[in-house]
Amino acid sequence: MAKSAHRQFDDKVVDASVSRDLKDNVLPEDNKLGKRDWTAAYIPTPNKLDTWIVPNVPDHLRNAYQTDPELIRHIREFWIIPPFKGPISLQTHNNSFPVPGRDFSESGQPTVVNKLLSSKTKGFYVECGAGDGEIHSNSLLFELYHHWDGILIEANPTYFKTILQKKRRAFMLNACLSPTRKATMLNFTQYGIAGGLTDLIPDEQREFFGYKGKPIEIQCFPLYSILSALEIKKVDYLSLDIEGPEVEVLQTIPLNEIIIDVLSVEKRIMNNPNGTAKKIDDIIRVLKPYGYHMERIVQLDVIVSRLSTN
């Protein structure tokens, strides 16, 4: 690990080798991922969540390939925030009187996925484009009612700080997914839930929303590197909603190594039905060689699985 890599928190610069008490951020002892030593990460405490500052990536890792052990170690030690332990803090959910089986999503994707997985408990989800961690969430149903572990990946720094305030019982990562098999820095256009990688937002969507404001430069990591940092080889549900480069990201995943049972992938290209149809075809084209088939279309997403239809 390069000595220059660090997290800045308030006025302190903390070396990743320093072990710290994570307090409310420690993993439950019975969590299957809790055996890993996460104490090297410098985690924001609950009363200072608004001071999260994105870590630096050493120069020699800025374009590292997705299997690079040092890149994977860097993501693990500096970027991934462990799950909170204790009550979740949601705006639209009463922890004392929860609504059983509530689907927080925009279009009912989790309900469909839950049925495909036969209401599986203690699975693992990956939500890419996690938003604020609550509104339109595709993962909360599994976390709250089926005791899943998972990771929330959100590129927008404003949304990510909100995710931290929710105190989700999930790993959290403030970065974008790389559209290639290498780590990279790319421009990101912030526009609420419709924000995305500037150069990969479809023209029709750009025209429809009328994006304004100067893009920001953000760090992007391959999904394979992120999962490797967590030592995850099996994903029960991948939610991929990143406003444009979904197909490119799917192409980076070695699906002969990473097993994903069910995916919901955003397929809509705004005001372009032909483009949307082509995107659906492209999604299936990428996944079909690995045994996937389309289950159904749920408004903006196509749901694909490798599960037997028998």
PDB file of C-alpha atoms in Angstrom:
ATOM      1  CA  MET A   1       0.000   0.000   0.000  1.00  0.00           C
ATOM      2  CA  ALA A   2       1.392   3.370  -0.986  1.00  0.00           C
ATOM      3  CA  LYS A   3       2.167   5.531   2.036  1.00  0.00           C
ATOM      4  CA  SER A   4       0.631   8.570   0.345  1.00  0.00           C
ATOM      5  CA  ALA A   5      -2.834   7.017   0.377  1.00  0.00           C
ATOM      6  CA  HIS A   6      -4.976   8.408   3.168  1.00  0.00           C
ATOM      7  CA  ARG A   7      -8.386   9.612   4.239  1.00  0.00           C
ATOM      8  CA  GLN A   8      -8.814  13.176   5.386  1.00  0.00           C
ATOM      9  CA  PHE A   9     -11.363  13.702   8.148  1.00  0.00           C
ATOM     10  CA  ASP A  10     -11.913  17.160   9.612  1.00  0.00           C
ATOM     11  CA  ASP A  11      -8.359  18.452  10.168  1.00  0.00           C
ATOM     12  CA  LYS A  12      -6.742  15.032  10.495  1.00  0.00           C
ATOM     13  CA  VAL A  13      -4.926  12.893   7.981  1.00  0.00           C
ATOM     14  CA  VAL A  14      -5.070   9.275   9.079  1.00  0.00           C
ATOM     15  CA  ASP A  15      -2.865   6.493   7.774  1.00  0.00           C
ATOM     16  CA  ALA A  16      -4.823   3.365   6.864  1.00  0.00           C
ATOM     17  CA  SER A  17      -2.576   1.170   8.983  1.00  0.00           C
ATOM     18  CA  VAL A  18      -3.904   2.796  12.160  1.00  0.00           C
ATOM     19  CA  SER A  19      -6.511   0.600  13.862  1.00  0.00           C
ATOM     20  CA  ARG A  20      -9.503   2.509  15.219  1.00  0.00           C
ATOM     21  CA  ASP A  21     -12.669   1.776  17.134  1.00  0.00           C
ATOM     22  CA  LEU A  22     -15.464   1.878  14.562  1.00  0.00           C
ATOM     23  CA  LYS A  23     -18.119   2.283  17.268  1.00  0.00           C
ATOM     24  CA  ASP A  24     -21.545   2.144  15.587  1.00  0.00           C
ATOM     25  CA  ASN A  25     -19.987   1.038  12.307  1.00  0.00           C
ATOM     26  CA  VAL A  26     -18.718  -2.360  13.426  1.00  0.00           C
ATOM     27  CA  LEU A  27     -20.036  -5.456  11.732  1.00  0.00           C
ATOM     28  CA  PRO A  28     -22.214  -7.867  13.715  1.00  0.00           C
ATOM     29  CA  GLU A  29     -20.105 -10.795  14.915  1.00  0.00           C
ATOM     30  CA  ASP A  30     -22.320 -13.293  13.134  1.00  0.00           C
ATOM     31  CA  ASN A  31     -22.071 -11.444   9.830  1.00  0.00           C
ATOM     32  CA  LYS A  32     -20.353 -13.670   7.294  1.00  0.00           C
ATOM     33  CA  LEU A  33     -18.260 -10.700   6.176  1.00  0.00           C
ATOM     34  CA  GLY A  34     -17.353  -9.684   9.704  1.00  0.00           C
ATOM     35  CA  LYS A  35     -14.303 -11.937   9.909  1.00  0.00           C
ATOM     36  CA  ARG A  36     -12.351  -9.463   7.791  1.00  0.00           C
ATOM     37  CA  ASP A  37     -10.349  -6.833   9.649  1.00  0.00           C
ATOM     38  CA  TRP A  38     -12.191  -3.643   8.753  1.00  0.00           C
ATOM     39  CA  THR A  39     -10.679  -1.615  11.591  1.00  0.00           C
ATOM     40  CA  ALA A  40      -8.014  -0.210   9.295  1.00  0.00           C
ATOM     41  CA  ALA A  41     -10.593   2.003   7.607  1.00  0.00           C
ATOM     42  CA  TYR A  42     -11.166   5.453   9.053  1.00  0.00           C
ATOM     43  CA  ILE A  43     -14.946   5.639   9.341  1.00  0.00           C
ATOM     44  CA  PRO A  44     -17.043   8.774   9.993  1.00  0.00           C
ATOM     45  CA  THR A  45     -18.775   8.579  13.361  1.00  0.00           C
ATOM     46  CA  PRO A  46     -22.560   9.112  13.465  1.00  0.00           C
ATOM     47  CA  ASN A  47     -22.341  12.705  14.712  1.00  0.00           C
ATOM     48  CA  LYS A  48     -19.897  13.691  11.955  1.00  0.00           C
ATOM     49  CA  LEU A  49     -21.398  12.013   8.923  1.00  0.00           C
ATOM     50  CA  ASP A  50     -21.605  15.265   6.978  1.00  0.00           C
ATOM     51  CA  THR A  51     -17.805  15.580   6.988  1.00  0.00           C
ATOM     52  CA  TRP A  52     -17.127  12.592   4.731  1.00  0.00           C
ATOM     53  CA  ILE A  53     -14.335  13.405   2.275  1.00  0.00           C
ATOM     54  CA  VAL A  54     -13.530  11.191  -0.678  1.00  0.00           C
ATOM     55  CA  PRO A  55     -10.147   9.424  -0.342  1.00  0.00           C
ATOM     56  CA  ASN A  56      -7.245   9.905  -2.731  1.00  0.00           C
ATOM     57  CA  VAL A  57      -6.107   7.241  -5.181  1.00  0.00           C
ATOM     58  CA  PRO A  58      -2.309   6.927  -5.560  1.00  0.00           C
ATOM     59  CA  ASP A  59      -1.046   7.857  -9.014  1.00  0.00           C
ATOM     60  CA  HIS A  60       0.156   4.344  -9.789  1.00  0.00           C
ATOM     61  CA  LEU A  61      -3.361   2.954  -9.239  1.00  0.00           C
ATOM     62  CA  ARG A  62      -5.330   5.532 -11.205  1.00  0.00           C
ATOM     63  CA  ASN A  63      -5.514   3.293 -14.271  1.00  0.00           C
ATOM     64  CA  ALA A  64      -4.967  -0.053 -12.584  1.00  0.00           C
ATOM     65  CA  TYR A  65      -6.568  -3.158 -14.105  1.00  0.00           C
ATOM     66  CA  GLN A  66      -9.509  -4.637 -12.227  1.00  0.00           C
ATOM     67  CA  THR A  67      -7.595  -7.690 -10.984  1.00  0.00           C
ATOM     68  CA  ASP A  68      -4.685  -5.657  -9.583  1.00  0.00           C
ATOM     69  CA  PRO A  69      -4.271  -6.860  -5.954  1.00  0.00           C
ATOM     70  CA  GLU A  70      -3.095  -3.448  -4.792  1.00  0.00           C
ATOM     71  CA  LEU A  71      -6.119  -1.719  -6.332  1.00  0.00           C
ATOM     72  CA  ILE A  72      -8.422  -4.218  -4.635  1.00  0.00           C
ATOM     73  CA  ARG A  73      -6.644  -3.721  -1.315  1.00  0.00           C
ATOM     74  CA  HIS A  74      -6.819   0.063  -1.714  1.00  0.00           C
ATOM     75  CA  ILE A  75     -10.589  -0.042  -2.293  1.00  0.00           C
ATOM     76  CA  ARG A  76     -11.040  -2.272   0.754  1.00  0.00           C
ATOM     77  CA  GLU A  77      -8.935  -0.182   3.100  1.00  0.00           C
ATOM     78  CA  PHE A  78      -9.831   3.350   2.024  1.00  0.00           C
ATOM     79  CA  TRP A  79     -13.121   3.438   0.166  1.00  0.00           C
ATOM     80  CA  ILE A  80     -15.584   0.882   1.491  1.00  0.00           C
ATOM     81  CA  ILE A  81     -17.481   1.902   4.619  1.00  0.00           C
ATOM     82  CA  PRO A  82     -18.755  -1.037   6.711  1.00  0.00           C
ATOM     83  CA  PRO A  83     -22.422  -1.426   7.658  1.00  0.00           C
ATOM     84  CA  PHE A  84     -23.845   0.431  10.612  1.00  0.00           C
ATOM     85  CA  LYS A  85     -24.897  -1.612  13.604  1.00  0.00           C
ATOM     86  CA  GLY A  86     -28.117  -0.552  15.259  1.00  0.00           C
ATOM     87  CA  PRO A  87     -31.405   1.042  14.195  1.00  0.00           C
ATOM     88  CA  ILE A  88     -31.680   2.198  10.621  1.00  0.00           C
ATOM     89  CA  SER A  89     -32.677   5.873  10.245  1.00  0.00           C
ATOM     90  CA  LEU A  90     -35.201   6.363   7.453  1.00  0.00           C
ATOM     91  CA  GLN A  91     -37.495   9.290   6.716  1.00  0.00           C
ATOM     92  CA  THR A  92     -40.405   7.261   5.365  1.00  0.00           C
ATOM     93  CA  HIS A  93     -40.138   4.174   7.561  1.00  0.00           C
ATOM     94  CA  ASN A  94     -41.110   3.780  11.204  1.00  0.00           C
ATOM     95  CA  ASN A  95     -38.683   1.402  12.876  1.00  0.00           C
ATOM     96  CA  SER A  96     -41.150   0.672  15.688  1.00  0.00           C
ATOM     97  CA  PHE A  97     -44.039  -0.138  13.376  1.00  0.00           C
ATOM     98  CA  PRO A  98     -42.594  -1.219  10.019  1.00  0.00           C
ATOM     99  CA  VAL A  99     -44.829  -2.172   7.123  1.00  0.00           C
ATOM    100  CA  PRO A 100     -44.117  -5.888   6.498  1.00  0.00           C
ATOM    101  CA  GLY A 101     -42.608  -6.523   3.095  1.00  0.00           C
ATOM    102  CA  ARG A 102     -42.761  -2.909   1.974  1.00  0.00           C
ATOM    103  CA  ASP A 103     -41.282  -2.339  -1.478  1.00  0.00           C
ATOM    104  CA  PHE A 104     -39.457   1.010  -1.470  1.00  0.00           C
ATOM    105  CA  SER A 105     -38.609   0.915  -5.178  1.00  0.00           C
ATOM    106  CA  GLU A 106     -39.824   3.062  -8.044  1.00  0.00           C
ATOM    107  CA  SER A 107     -41.399   0.303 -10.118  1.00  0.00           C
ATOM    108  CA  GLY A 108     -41.672  -2.835  -7.985  1.00  0.00           C
ATOM    109  CA  GLN A 109     -38.434  -4.498  -9.072  1.00  0.00           C
ATOM    110  CA  PRO A 110     -37.667  -5.967  -5.598  1.00  0.00           C
ATOM    111  CA  THR A 111     -41.080  -7.624  -5.405  1.00  0.00           C
ATOM    112  CA  VAL A 112     -40.420  -9.405  -8.698  1.00  0.00           C
ATOM    113  CA  VAL A 113     -36.877 -10.342  -7.668  1.00  0.00           C
ATOM    114  CA  ASN A 114     -38.048 -11.559  -4.267  1.00  0.00           C
ATOM    115  CA  LYS A 115     -40.525 -13.881  -5.951  1.00  0.00           C
ATOM    116  CA  LEU A 116     -37.875 -15.205  -8.342  1.00  0.00           C
ATOM    117  CA  LEU A 117     -35.638 -15.955  -5.363  1.00  0.00           C
ATOM    118  CA  SER A 118     -38.472 -17.588  -3.396  1.00  0.00           C
ATOM    119  CA  SER A 119     -38.231 -15.017  -0.577  1.00  0.00           C
ATOM    120  CA  LYS A 120     -34.638 -16.022   0.111  1.00  0.00           C
ATOM    121  CA  THR A 121     -33.138 -14.891   3.404  1.00  0.00           C
ATOM    122  CA  LYS A 122     -29.544 -13.873   4.184  1.00  0.00           C
ATOM    123  CA  GLY A 123     -28.592 -13.209   0.581  1.00  0.00           C
ATOM    124  CA  PHE A 124     -26.272 -10.557  -0.841  1.00  0.00           C
ATOM    125  CA  TYR A 125     -27.288  -7.592  -3.004  1.00  0.00           C
ATOM    126  CA  VAL A 126     -25.379  -4.969  -4.955  1.00  0.00           C
ATOM    127  CA  GLU A 127     -27.230  -1.720  -5.657  1.00  0.00           C
ATOM    128  CA  CYS A 128     -25.456   0.501  -8.177  1.00  0.00           C
ATOM    129  CA  GLY A 129     -27.012   3.929  -8.377  1.00  0.00           C
ATOM    130  CA  ALA A 130     -28.294   3.725  -4.813  1.00  0.00           C
ATOM    131  CA  GLY A 131     -29.560   7.322  -4.722  1.00  0.00           C
ATOM    132  CA  ASP A 132     -30.201   8.532  -1.194  1.00  0.00           C
ATOM    133  CA  GLY A 133     -30.448   4.990   0.140  1.00  0.00           C
ATOM    134  CA  GLU A 134     -34.199   5.112   0.701  1.00  0.00           C
ATOM    135  CA  ILE A 135     -36.403   6.694  -1.976  1.00  0.00           C
ATOM    136  CA  HIS A 136     -36.737   4.312  -4.938  1.00  0.00           C
ATOM    137  CA  SER A 137     -34.395   1.868  -3.187  1.00  0.00           C
ATOM    138  CA  ASN A 138     -34.190  -1.560  -4.796  1.00  0.00           C
ATOM    139  CA  SER A 139     -32.429  -3.108  -1.804  1.00  0.00           C
ATOM    140  CA  LEU A 140     -34.247  -1.996   1.350  1.00  0.00           C
ATOM    141  CA  LEU A 141     -36.860  -4.734   1.108  1.00  0.00           C
ATOM    142  CA  PHE A 142     -34.132  -7.377   1.271  1.00  0.00           C
ATOM    143  CA  GLU A 143     -32.163  -5.643   4.012  1.00  0.00           C
ATOM    144  CA  LEU A 144     -35.117  -4.951   6.311  1.00  0.00           C
ATOM    145  CA  TYR A 145     -37.277  -8.018   5.856  1.00  0.00           C
ATOM    146  CA  HIS A 146     -34.996 -10.793   4.605  1.00  0.00           C
ATOM    147  CA  HIS A 147     -31.785 -10.027   6.552  1.00  0.00           C
ATOM    148  CA  TRP A 148     -29.550  -9.629   3.515  1.00  0.00           C
ATOM    149  CA  ASP A 149     -26.078  -8.144   3.428  1.00  0.00           C
ATOM    150  CA  GLY A 150     -25.113  -5.913   0.540  1.00  0.00           C
ATOM    151  CA  ILE A 151     -23.289  -2.898  -0.795  1.00  0.00           C
ATOM    152  CA  LEU A 152     -24.686   0.477  -1.836  1.00  0.00           C
ATOM    153  CA  ILE A 153     -22.691   2.164  -4.594  1.00  0.00           C
ATOM    154  CA  GLU A 154     -23.462   5.810  -5.341  1.00  0.00           C
ATOM    155  CA  ALA A 155     -21.354   8.249  -7.345  1.00  0.00           C
ATOM    156  CA  ASN A 156     -23.142  11.470  -6.405  1.00  0.00           C
ATOM    157  CA  PRO A 157     -21.351  12.839  -3.302  1.00  0.00           C
ATOM    158  CA  THR A 158     -24.456  14.684  -2.082  1.00  0.00           C
ATOM    159  CA  TYR A 159     -26.574  11.546  -2.219  1.00  0.00           C
ATOM    160  CA  PHE A 160     -23.812   9.536  -0.590  1.00  0.00           C
ATOM    161  CA  LYS A 161     -23.746  11.769   2.468  1.00  0.00           C
ATOM    162  CA  THR A 162     -27.496  11.199   2.741  1.00  0.00           C
ATOM    163  CA  ILE A 163     -26.937   7.443   2.541  1.00  0.00           C
ATOM    164  CA  LEU A 164     -24.584   7.713   5.514  1.00  0.00           C
ATOM    165  CA  GLN A 165     -27.269   9.520   7.487  1.00  0.00           C
ATOM    166  CA  LYS A 166     -29.665   6.607   6.879  1.00  0.00           C
ATOM    167  CA  LYS A 167     -27.326   4.268   8.806  1.00  0.00           C
ATOM    168  CA  ARG A 168     -27.984   1.403   6.440  1.00  0.00           C
ATOM    169  CA  ARG A 169     -26.817  -2.060   7.459  1.00  0.00           C
ATOM    170  CA  ALA A 170     -24.877  -2.358   4.230  1.00  0.00           C
ATOM    171  CA  PHE A 171     -21.406  -1.655   2.932  1.00  0.00           C
ATOM    172  CA  MET A 172     -21.229   1.759   1.262  1.00  0.00           C
ATOM    173  CA  LEU A 173     -19.026   3.141  -1.501  1.00  0.00           C
ATOM    174  CA  ASN A 174     -18.911   6.671  -2.916  1.00  0.00           C
ATOM    175  CA  ALA A 175     -17.617   6.031  -6.438  1.00  0.00           C
ATOM    176  CA  CYS A 176     -18.914   5.354  -9.914  1.00  0.00           C
ATOM    177  CA  LEU A 177     -18.702   2.063 -11.745  1.00  0.00           C
ATOM    178  CA  SER A 178     -16.031   2.088 -14.402  1.00  0.00           C
ATOM    179  CA  PRO A 179     -17.299   1.428 -17.944  1.00  0.00           C
ATOM    180  CA  THR A 180     -13.977  -0.327 -18.604  1.00  0.00           C
ATOM    181  CA  ARG A 181     -11.937  -2.968 -16.781  1.00  0.00           C
ATOM    182  CA  LYS A 182      -9.671  -0.297 -15.318  1.00  0.00           C
ATOM    183  CA  ALA A 183      -9.935   2.268 -12.568  1.00  0.00           C
ATOM    184  CA  THR A 184     -10.378   5.732 -13.992  1.00  0.00           C
ATOM    185  CA  MET A 185     -11.431   9.310 -13.283  1.00  0.00           C
ATOM    186  CA  LEU A 186     -14.447  10.547 -15.255  1.00  0.00           C
ATOM    187  CA  ASN A 187     -16.704  13.583 -15.362  1.00  0.00           C
ATOM    188  CA  PHE A 188     -20.045  13.210 -13.597  1.00  0.00           C
ATOM    189  CA  THR A 189     -23.093  15.422 -14.154  1.00  0.00           C
ATOM    190  CA  GLN A 190     -25.095  15.962 -10.969  1.00  0.00           C
ATOM    191  CA  TYR A 191     -28.825  16.123 -11.659  1.00  0.00           C
ATOM    192  CA  GLY A 192     -30.690  14.373  -8.869  1.00  0.00           C
ATOM    193  CA  ILE A 193     -31.545  10.754  -9.606  1.00  0.00           C
ATOM    194  CA  ALA A 194     -30.939  11.424 -13.310  1.00  0.00           C
ATOM    195  CA  GLY A 195     -27.255  12.299 -12.859  1.00  0.00           C
ATOM    196  CA  GLY A 196     -24.625  10.188 -14.556  1.00  0.00           C
ATOM    197  CA  LEU A 197     -21.279   9.987 -16.315  1.00  0.00           C
ATOM    198  CA  THR A 198     -21.246  13.093 -18.488  1.00  0.00           C
ATOM    199  CA  ASP A 199     -19.945  11.576 -21.708  1.00  0.00           C
ATOM    200  CA  LEU A 200     -22.147   8.465 -21.466  1.00  0.00           C
ATOM    201  CA  ILE A 201     -25.542  10.058 -20.818  1.00  0.00           C
ATOM    202  CA  PRO A 202     -27.710   9.420 -23.913  1.00  0.00           C
ATOM    203  CA  ASP A 203     -28.310  12.550 -26.000  1.00  0.00           C
ATOM    204  CA  GLU A 204     -32.084  12.119 -25.742  1.00  0.00           C
ATOM    205  CA  GLN A 205     -31.887  12.099 -21.958  1.00  0.00           C
ATOM    206  CA  ARG A 206     -29.599  15.107 -21.948  1.00  0.00           C
ATOM    207  CA  GLU A 207     -32.101  17.012 -24.095  1.00  0.00           C
ATOM    208  CA  PHE A 208     -35.109  15.869 -22.040  1.00  0.00           C
ATOM    209  CA  PHE A 209     -33.711  16.916 -18.668  1.00  0.00           C
ATOM    210  CA  GLY A 210     -31.742  19.934 -19.868  1.00  0.00           C
ATOM    211  CA  TYR A 211     -28.754  19.243 -17.649  1.00  0.00           C
ATOM    212  CA  LYS A 212     -27.167  22.330 -16.158  1.00  0.00           C
ATOM    213  CA  GLY A 213     -24.120  22.959 -14.063  1.00  0.00           C
ATOM    214  CA  LYS A 214     -20.466  22.094 -14.405  1.00  0.00           C
ATOM    215  CA  PRO A 215     -19.605  18.381 -14.178  1.00  0.00           C
ATOM    216  CA  ILE A 216     -17.413  17.161 -11.342  1.00  0.00           C
ATOM    217  CA  GLU A 217     -14.577  14.664 -11.678  1.00  0.00           C
ATOM    218  CA  ILE A 218     -15.133  11.443  -9.735  1.00  0.00           C
ATOM    219  CA  GLN A 219     -13.332   8.166  -9.165  1.00  0.00           C
ATOM    220  CA  CYS A 220     -14.626   5.072 -10.942  1.00  0.00           C
ATOM    221  CA  PHE A 221     -13.796   1.463 -10.077  1.00  0.00           C
ATOM    222  CA  PRO A 222     -14.636  -1.757 -11.935  1.00  0.00           C
ATOM    223  CA  LEU A 223     -17.412  -3.712 -10.236  1.00  0.00           C
ATOM    224  CA  TYR A 224     -15.153  -6.775 -10.200  1.00  0.00           C
ATOM    225  CA  SER A 225     -12.565  -4.889  -8.116  1.00  0.00           C
ATOM    226  CA  ILE A 226     -15.224  -3.755  -5.647  1.00  0.00           C
ATOM    227  CA  LEU A 227     -16.615  -7.256  -5.177  1.00  0.00           C
ATOM    228  CA  SER A 228     -13.095  -8.644  -4.871  1.00  0.00           C
ATOM    229  CA  ALA A 229     -12.406  -6.130  -2.097  1.00  0.00           C
ATOM    230  CA  LEU A 230     -15.348  -7.671  -0.239  1.00  0.00           C
ATOM    231  CA  GLU A 231     -14.293 -11.211  -1.192  1.00  0.00           C
ATOM    232  CA  ILE A 232     -17.689 -11.722  -2.823  1.00  0.00           C
ATOM    233  CA  LYS A 233     -18.036 -14.286  -5.610  1.00  0.00           C
ATOM    234  CA  LYS A 234     -21.806 -14.830  -5.372  1.00  0.00           C
ATOM    235  CA  VAL A 235     -24.399 -12.062  -5.715  1.00  0.00           C
ATOM    236  CA  ASP A 236     -28.070 -12.904  -5.369  1.00  0.00           C
ATOM    237  CA  TYR A 237     -29.340  -9.614  -6.797  1.00  0.00           C
ATOM    238  CA  LEU A 238     -27.602  -6.868  -8.771  1.00  0.00           C
ATOM    239  CA  SER A 239     -29.512  -3.627  -9.319  1.00  0.00           C
ATOM    240  CA  LEU A 240     -27.859  -1.585 -12.074  1.00  0.00           C
ATOM    241  CA  ASP A 241     -29.326   1.891 -12.602  1.00  0.00           C
ATOM    242  CA  ILE A 242     -26.575   4.299 -13.607  1.00  0.00           C
ATOM    243  CA  GLU A 243     -28.203   6.446 -16.304  1.00  0.00           C
ATOM    244  CA  GLY A 244     -26.520   5.233 -19.459  1.00  0.00           C
ATOM    245  CA  PRO A 245     -23.502   2.915 -19.326  1.00  0.00           C
ATOM    246  CA  GLU A 246     -25.255  -0.201 -17.994  1.00  0.00           C
ATOM    247  CA  VAL A 247     -24.229  -2.346 -20.973  1.00  0.00           C
ATOM    248  CA  GLU A 248     -20.618  -1.196 -20.766  1.00  0.00           C
ATOM    249  CA  VAL A 249     -20.470  -2.082 -17.065  1.00  0.00           C
ATOM    250  CA  LEU A 250     -21.995  -5.520 -17.673  1.00  0.00           C
ATOM    251  CA  GLN A 251     -19.279  -6.190 -20.246  1.00  0.00           C
ATOM    252  CA  THR A 252     -16.582  -5.656 -17.603  1.00  0.00           C
ATOM    253  CA  ILE A 253     -17.865  -8.397 -15.272  1.00  0.00           C
ATOM    254  CA  PRO A 254     -16.255 -11.848 -15.637  1.00  0.00           C
ATOM    255  CA  LEU A 255     -19.509 -13.750 -15.210  1.00  0.00           C
ATOM    256  CA  ASN A 256     -17.671 -17.062 -15.250  1.00  0.00           C
ATOM    257  CA  GLU A 257     -16.073 -15.974 -11.951  1.00  0.00           C
ATOM    258  CA  ILE A 258     -18.763 -13.801 -10.366  1.00  0.00           C
ATOM    259  CA  ILE A 259     -22.108 -15.588 -10.073  1.00  0.00           C
ATOM    260  CA  ILE A 260     -25.127 -13.262 -10.137  1.00  0.00           C
ATOM    261  CA  ASP A 261     -28.533 -14.912  -9.870  1.00  0.00           C
ATOM    262  CA  VAL A 262     -30.848 -12.012 -10.758  1.00  0.00           C
ATOM    263  CA  LEU A 263     -30.254  -8.582 -12.273  1.00  0.00           C
ATOM    264  CA  SER A 264     -32.492  -5.580 -12.804  1.00  0.00           C
ATOM    265  CA  VAL A 265     -30.934  -3.287 -15.401  1.00  0.00           C
ATOM    266  CA  GLU A 266     -32.239   0.107 -16.478  1.00  0.00           C
ATOM    267  CA  LYS A 267     -33.098  -0.177 -20.154  1.00  0.00           C
ATOM    268  CA  ARG A 268     -34.819   3.110 -20.963  1.00  0.00           C
ATOM    269  CA  ILE A 269     -33.323   5.675 -23.293  1.00  0.00           C
ATOM    270  CA  MET A 270     -35.497   8.751 -22.895  1.00  0.00           C
ATOM    271  CA  ASN A 271     -37.720   9.547 -25.900  1.00  0.00           C
ATOM    272  CA  ASN A 272     -36.024   6.881 -28.016  1.00  0.00           C
ATOM    273  CA  PRO A 273     -38.056   3.652 -28.240  1.00  0.00           C
ATOM    274  CA  ASN A 274     -35.762   2.208 -30.913  1.00  0.00           C
ATOM    275  CA  GLY A 275     -32.732   2.954 -28.770  1.00  0.00           C
ATOM    276  CA  THR A 276     -34.443   1.365 -25.776  1.00  0.00           C
ATOM    277  CA  ALA A 277     -35.236  -1.784 -27.772  1.00  0.00           C
ATOM    278  CA  LYS A 278     -31.618  -1.987 -28.919  1.00  0.00           C
ATOM    279  CA  LYS A 279     -30.385  -1.559 -25.358  1.00  0.00           C
ATOM    280  CA  ILE A 280     -32.560  -4.469 -24.206  1.00  0.00           C
ATOM    281  CA  ASP A 281     -31.099  -6.579 -27.012  1.00  0.00           C
ATOM    282  CA  ASP A 282     -27.579  -5.532 -25.995  1.00  0.00           C
ATOM    283  CA  ILE A 283     -28.210  -6.461 -22.353  1.00  0.00           C
ATOM    284  CA  ILE A 284     -29.435  -9.918 -23.356  1.00  0.00           C
ATOM    285  CA  ARG A 285     -26.586 -10.318 -25.851  1.00  0.00           C
ATOM    286  CA  VAL A 286     -24.000  -9.716 -23.120  1.00  0.00           C
ATOM    287  CA  LEU A 287     -25.655 -11.996 -20.555  1.00  0.00           C
ATOM    288  CA  LYS A 288     -27.089 -14.848 -22.631  1.00  0.00           C
ATOM    289  CA  PRO A 289     -23.746 -16.680 -23.152  1.00  0.00           C
ATOM    290  CA  TYR A 290     -23.587 -17.121 -19.368  1.00  0.00           C
ATOM    291  CA  GLY A 291     -26.989 -18.776 -19.126  1.00  0.00           C
ATOM    292  CA  TYR A 292     -29.168 -15.746 -18.477  1.00  0.00           C
ATOM    293  CA  HIS A 293     -32.646 -15.153 -19.845  1.00  0.00           C
ATOM    294  CA  MET A 294     -35.086 -12.260 -19.618  1.00  0.00           C
ATOM    295  CA  GLU A 295     -37.733 -12.738 -16.940  1.00  0.00           C
ATOM    296  CA  ARG A 296     -39.796  -9.628 -17.548  1.00  0.00           C
ATOM    297  CA  ILE A 297     -39.767  -5.879 -18.103  1.00  0.00           C
ATOM    298  CA  VAL A 298     -40.787  -3.702 -15.162  1.00  0.00           C
ATOM    299  CA  GLN A 299     -41.315  -0.176 -16.466  1.00  0.00           C
ATOM    300  CA  LEU A 300     -37.792   1.273 -16.752  1.00  0.00           C
ATOM    301  CA  ASP A 301     -35.890  -1.958 -16.062  1.00  0.00           C
ATOM    302  CA  VAL A 302     -35.393  -5.347 -17.618  1.00  0.00           C
ATOM    303  CA  ILE A 303     -35.122  -8.212 -15.126  1.00  0.00           C
ATOM    304  CA  VAL A 304     -32.766 -11.011 -16.122  1.00  0.00           C
ATOM    305  CA  SER A 305     -31.850 -14.203 -14.277  1.00  0.00           C
ATOM    306  CA  ARG A 306     -29.852 -17.401 -14.556  1.00  0.00           C
ATOM    307  CA  LEU A 307     -32.397 -19.317 -12.499  1.00  0.00           C
ATOM    308  CA  SER A 308     -34.155 -22.374 -13.854  1.00  0.00           C
ATOM    309  CA  THR A 309     -37.645 -21.680 -15.161  1.00  0.00           C
ATOM    310  CA  ASN A 310     -38.809 -25.197 -14.250  1.00  0.00           C
TER     311      ASN A 310
END
